[in-house]
Amino acid sequence: MFPESLVAARKLLEEITPLQTDCGLVCGGACCQTHPGEETGMLLFPGEEALYQPLPAGFSLRQDDGVLPGMLLLTCGGVCDRALRPLACRMFPLTPVLSVRDGRERLSVRMDPRAFAVCPLCEGGVRGMDAAFAQAVLQSARILNECPEHQAYFRALGRYFERLRSWN
């Protein structure tokens, strides 16, 4: 059984996109393009792998050894049924994180720093996107944040992004 929180989060992001038009027209669908020799994909949220059993044609699944070692990375050939997109694709180029500010833990949605290499929308930041999209991503994150596994995932992303920032 697919966890109820994942179903609700995915539903919120089923039809909405970062722009009120097809954002793929801006960049030629750069986030969905694959290149020979590249092992790019999207990290699955905890429990999301249940949706991909059995693995649909055109997808592959493996453990990530980069961003969050041990998490599952879903890759595709660049074309998929939109209903099968993982949460990370639905949220792209945003991502939810839990971080500590002034001694308090805070859930937020921010630009995924990994997206800057492919997404021209990153330059405008969250405010440059359709406000309804950013709000839907935040609402889906709030739903998921009720689950300890997703909280741990959001914390790990926050720590990873802090390390990236400290390297710059």
mmCIF file with all atom_site columns, C-alpha atoms in Angstrom, residues 1-81:
data_model
loop_
_atom_site.group_PDB
_atom_site.id
_atom_site.type_symbol
_atom_site.label_atom_id
_atom_site.label_alt_id
_atom_site.label_comp_id
_atom_site.label_asym_id
_atom_site.label_entity_id
_atom_site.label_seq_id
_atom_site.pdbx_PDB_ins_code
_atom_site.Cartn_x
_atom_site.Cartn_y
_atom_site.Cartn_z
_atom_site.occupancy
_atom_site.B_iso_or_equiv
_atom_site.pdbx_formal_charge
_atom_site.auth_seq_id
_atom_site.auth_comp_id
_atom_site.auth_asym_id
_atom_site.auth_atom_id
_atom_site.pdbx_PDB_model_num
ATOM 1  C CA . MET A 1 1  ? 0.000  0.000  0.000   1.00 0.00 ? 1  MET A CA 1
ATOM 2  C CA . PHE A 1 2  ? 1.293  3.415  -0.987  1.00 0.00 ? 2  PHE A CA 1
ATOM 3  C CA . PRO A 1 3  ? 1.532  5.738  2.071   1.00 0.00 ? 3  PRO A CA 1
ATOM 4  C CA . GLU A 1 4  ? -1.423 8.150  2.309   1.00 0.00 ? 4  GLU A CA 1
ATOM 5  C CA . SER A 1 5  ? 0.821  11.204 2.828   1.00 0.00 ? 5  SER A CA 1
ATOM 6  C CA . LEU A 1 6  ? 2.668  10.475 -0.428  1.00 0.00 ? 6  LEU A CA 1
ATOM 7  C CA . VAL A 1 7  ? -0.600 10.089 -2.304  1.00 0.00 ? 7  VAL A CA 1
ATOM 8  C CA . ALA A 1 8  ? -1.819 13.461 -0.981  1.00 0.00 ? 8  ALA A CA 1
ATOM 9  C CA . ALA A 1 9  ? 1.490  15.224 -1.719  1.00 0.00 ? 9  ALA A CA 1
ATOM 10 C CA . ARG A 1 10 ? 1.644  13.848 -5.256  1.00 0.00 ? 10 ARG A CA 1
ATOM 11 C CA . LYS A 1 11 ? -1.995 14.803 -5.892  1.00 0.00 ? 11 LYS A CA 1
ATOM 12 C CA . LEU A 1 12 ? -1.308 18.444 -4.959  1.00 0.00 ? 12 LEU A CA 1
ATOM 13 C CA . LEU A 1 13 ? 1.400  18.580 -7.623  1.00 0.00 ? 13 LEU A CA 1
ATOM 14 C CA . GLU A 1 14 ? -0.327 16.538 -10.301 1.00 0.00 ? 14 GLU A CA 1
ATOM 15 C CA . GLU A 1 15 ? -1.302 19.347 -12.671 1.00 0.00 ? 15 GLU A CA 1
ATOM 16 C CA . ILE A 1 16 ? 0.519  22.464 -11.428 1.00 0.00 ? 16 ILE A CA 1
ATOM 17 C CA . THR A 1 17 ? 3.858  23.613 -12.846 1.00 0.00 ? 17 THR A CA 1
ATOM 18 C CA . PRO A 1 18 ? 6.409  26.357 -12.035 1.00 0.00 ? 18 PRO A CA 1
ATOM 19 C CA . LEU A 1 19 ? 4.938  28.697 -14.659 1.00 0.00 ? 19 LEU A CA 1
ATOM 20 C CA . GLN A 1 20 ? 1.373  29.220 -15.793 1.00 0.00 ? 20 GLN A CA 1
ATOM 21 C CA . THR A 1 21 ? 2.514  27.889 -19.163 1.00 0.00 ? 21 THR A CA 1
ATOM 22 C CA . ASP A 1 22 ? 4.648  24.879 -20.050 1.00 0.00 ? 22 ASP A CA 1
ATOM 23 C CA . CYS A 1 23 ? 8.006  25.751 -18.476 1.00 0.00 ? 23 CYS A CA 1
ATOM 24 C CA . GLY A 1 24 ? 9.662  23.230 -20.812 1.00 0.00 ? 24 GLY A CA 1
ATOM 25 C CA . LEU A 1 25 ? 9.112  25.717 -23.641 1.00 0.00 ? 25 LEU A CA 1
ATOM 26 C CA . VAL A 1 26 ? 11.602 28.069 -21.932 1.00 0.00 ? 26 VAL A CA 1
ATOM 27 C CA . CYS A 1 27 ? 14.489 25.598 -21.880 1.00 0.00 ? 27 CYS A CA 1
ATOM 28 C CA . GLY A 1 28 ? 13.528 22.896 -24.343 1.00 0.00 ? 28 GLY A CA 1
ATOM 29 C CA . GLY A 1 29 ? 12.702 20.492 -21.504 1.00 0.00 ? 29 GLY A CA 1
ATOM 30 C CA . ALA A 1 30 ? 16.295 20.492 -20.232 1.00 0.00 ? 30 ALA A CA 1
ATOM 31 C CA . CYS A 1 31 ? 15.340 18.803 -16.953 1.00 0.00 ? 31 CYS A CA 1
ATOM 32 C CA . CYS A 1 32 ? 13.983 15.789 -18.842 1.00 0.00 ? 32 CYS A CA 1
ATOM 33 C CA . GLN A 1 33 ? 16.897 15.362 -21.226 1.00 0.00 ? 33 GLN A CA 1
ATOM 34 C CA . THR A 1 34 ? 19.420 12.624 -20.752 1.00 0.00 ? 34 THR A CA 1
ATOM 35 C CA . HIS A 1 35 ? 22.896 12.406 -22.209 1.00 0.00 ? 35 HIS A CA 1
ATOM 36 C CA . PRO A 1 36 ? 24.943 9.276  -22.901 1.00 0.00 ? 36 PRO A CA 1
ATOM 37 C CA . GLY A 1 37 ? 27.137 8.374  -19.944 1.00 0.00 ? 37 GLY A CA 1
ATOM 38 C CA . GLU A 1 38 ? 25.226 10.522 -17.442 1.00 0.00 ? 38 GLU A CA 1
ATOM 39 C CA . GLU A 1 39 ? 23.526 8.768  -14.551 1.00 0.00 ? 39 GLU A CA 1
ATOM 40 C CA . THR A 1 40 ? 21.147 11.559 -13.644 1.00 0.00 ? 40 THR A CA 1
ATOM 41 C CA . GLY A 1 41 ? 17.785 11.084 -12.058 1.00 0.00 ? 41 GLY A CA 1
ATOM 42 C CA . MET A 1 42 ? 15.581 12.096 -9.166  1.00 0.00 ? 42 MET A CA 1
ATOM 43 C CA . LEU A 1 43 ? 15.870 10.961 -5.579  1.00 0.00 ? 43 LEU A CA 1
ATOM 44 C CA . LEU A 1 44 ? 12.735 9.221  -4.405  1.00 0.00 ? 44 LEU A CA 1
ATOM 45 C CA . PHE A 1 45 ? 11.105 10.342 -1.201  1.00 0.00 ? 45 PHE A CA 1
ATOM 46 C CA . PRO A 1 46 ? 11.002 7.663  1.522   1.00 0.00 ? 46 PRO A CA 1
ATOM 47 C CA . GLY A 1 47 ? 8.371  5.060  0.635   1.00 0.00 ? 47 GLY A CA 1
ATOM 48 C CA . GLU A 1 48 ? 7.888  6.376  -2.892  1.00 0.00 ? 48 GLU A CA 1
ATOM 49 C CA . GLU A 1 49 ? 9.632  3.362  -4.398  1.00 0.00 ? 49 GLU A CA 1
ATOM 50 C CA . ALA A 1 50 ? 6.411  1.378  -3.784  1.00 0.00 ? 50 ALA A CA 1
ATOM 51 C CA . LEU A 1 51 ? 4.894  3.229  -6.756  1.00 0.00 ? 51 LEU A CA 1
ATOM 52 C CA . TYR A 1 52 ? 7.607  1.842  -9.017  1.00 0.00 ? 52 TYR A CA 1
ATOM 53 C CA . GLN A 1 53 ? 7.079  -1.854 -8.230  1.00 0.00 ? 53 GLN A CA 1
ATOM 54 C CA . PRO A 1 54 ? 7.143  -3.436 -10.684 1.00 0.00 ? 54 PRO A CA 1
ATOM 55 C CA . LEU A 1 55 ? 9.443  -0.944 -12.374 1.00 0.00 ? 55 LEU A CA 1
ATOM 56 C CA . PRO A 1 56 ? 7.667  0.619  -15.385 1.00 0.00 ? 56 PRO A CA 1
ATOM 57 C CA . ALA A 1 57 ? 9.343  0.361  -18.784 1.00 0.00 ? 57 ALA A CA 1
ATOM 58 C CA . GLY A 1 58 ? 11.857 3.131  -19.386 1.00 0.00 ? 58 GLY A CA 1
ATOM 59 C CA . PHE A 1 59 ? 12.777 3.569  -15.706 1.00 0.00 ? 59 PHE A CA 1
ATOM 60 C CA . SER A 1 60 ? 15.706 2.300  -13.686 1.00 0.00 ? 60 SER A CA 1
ATOM 61 C CA . LEU A 1 61 ? 16.228 2.372  -9.933  1.00 0.00 ? 61 LEU A CA 1
ATOM 62 C CA . ARG A 1 62 ? 19.468 2.265  -7.957  1.00 0.00 ? 62 ARG A CA 1
ATOM 63 C CA . GLN A 1 63 ? 20.925 3.455  -4.694  1.00 0.00 ? 63 GLN A CA 1
ATOM 64 C CA . ASP A 1 64 ? 22.341 6.963  -4.781  1.00 0.00 ? 64 ASP A CA 1
ATOM 65 C CA . ASP A 1 65 ? 26.026 7.288  -4.007  1.00 0.00 ? 65 ASP A CA 1
ATOM 66 C CA . GLY A 1 66 ? 26.205 11.066 -4.353  1.00 0.00 ? 66 GLY A CA 1
ATOM 67 C CA . VAL A 1 67 ? 23.757 13.471 -2.703  1.00 0.00 ? 67 VAL A CA 1
ATOM 68 C CA . LEU A 1 68 ? 22.238 11.223 -0.040  1.00 0.00 ? 68 LEU A CA 1
ATOM 69 C CA . PRO A 1 69 ? 23.999 7.856  -0.133  1.00 0.00 ? 69 PRO A CA 1
ATOM 70 C CA . GLY A 1 70 ? 21.621 4.971  0.343   1.00 0.00 ? 70 GLY A CA 1
ATOM 71 C CA . MET A 1 71 ? 18.546 6.803  -0.961  1.00 0.00 ? 71 MET A CA 1
ATOM 72 C CA . LEU A 1 72 ? 16.990 5.533  -4.148  1.00 0.00 ? 72 LEU A CA 1
ATOM 73 C CA . LEU A 1 73 ? 17.587 7.321  -7.436  1.00 0.00 ? 73 LEU A CA 1
ATOM 74 C CA . LEU A 1 74 ? 15.018 6.904  -10.199 1.00 0.00 ? 74 LEU A CA 1
ATOM 75 C CA . THR A 1 75 ? 16.177 7.524  -13.740 1.00 0.00 ? 75 THR A CA 1
ATOM 76 C CA . CYS A 1 76 ? 14.222 7.565  -16.964 1.00 0.00 ? 76 CYS A CA 1
ATOM 77 C CA . GLY A 1 77 ? 14.933 7.918  -20.641 1.00 0.00 ? 77 GLY A CA 1
ATOM 78 C CA . GLY A 1 78 ? 13.694 11.512 -20.697 1.00 0.00 ? 78 GLY A CA 1
ATOM 79 C CA . VAL A 1 79 ? 10.097 10.757 -21.605 1.00 0.00 ? 79 VAL A CA 1
ATOM 80 C CA . CYS A 1 80 ? 7.520  9.390  -19.203 1.00 0.00 ? 80 CYS A CA 1
ATOM 81 C CA . ASP A 1 81 ? 3.844  9.315  -18.440 1.00 0.00 ? 81 ASP A CA 1
#
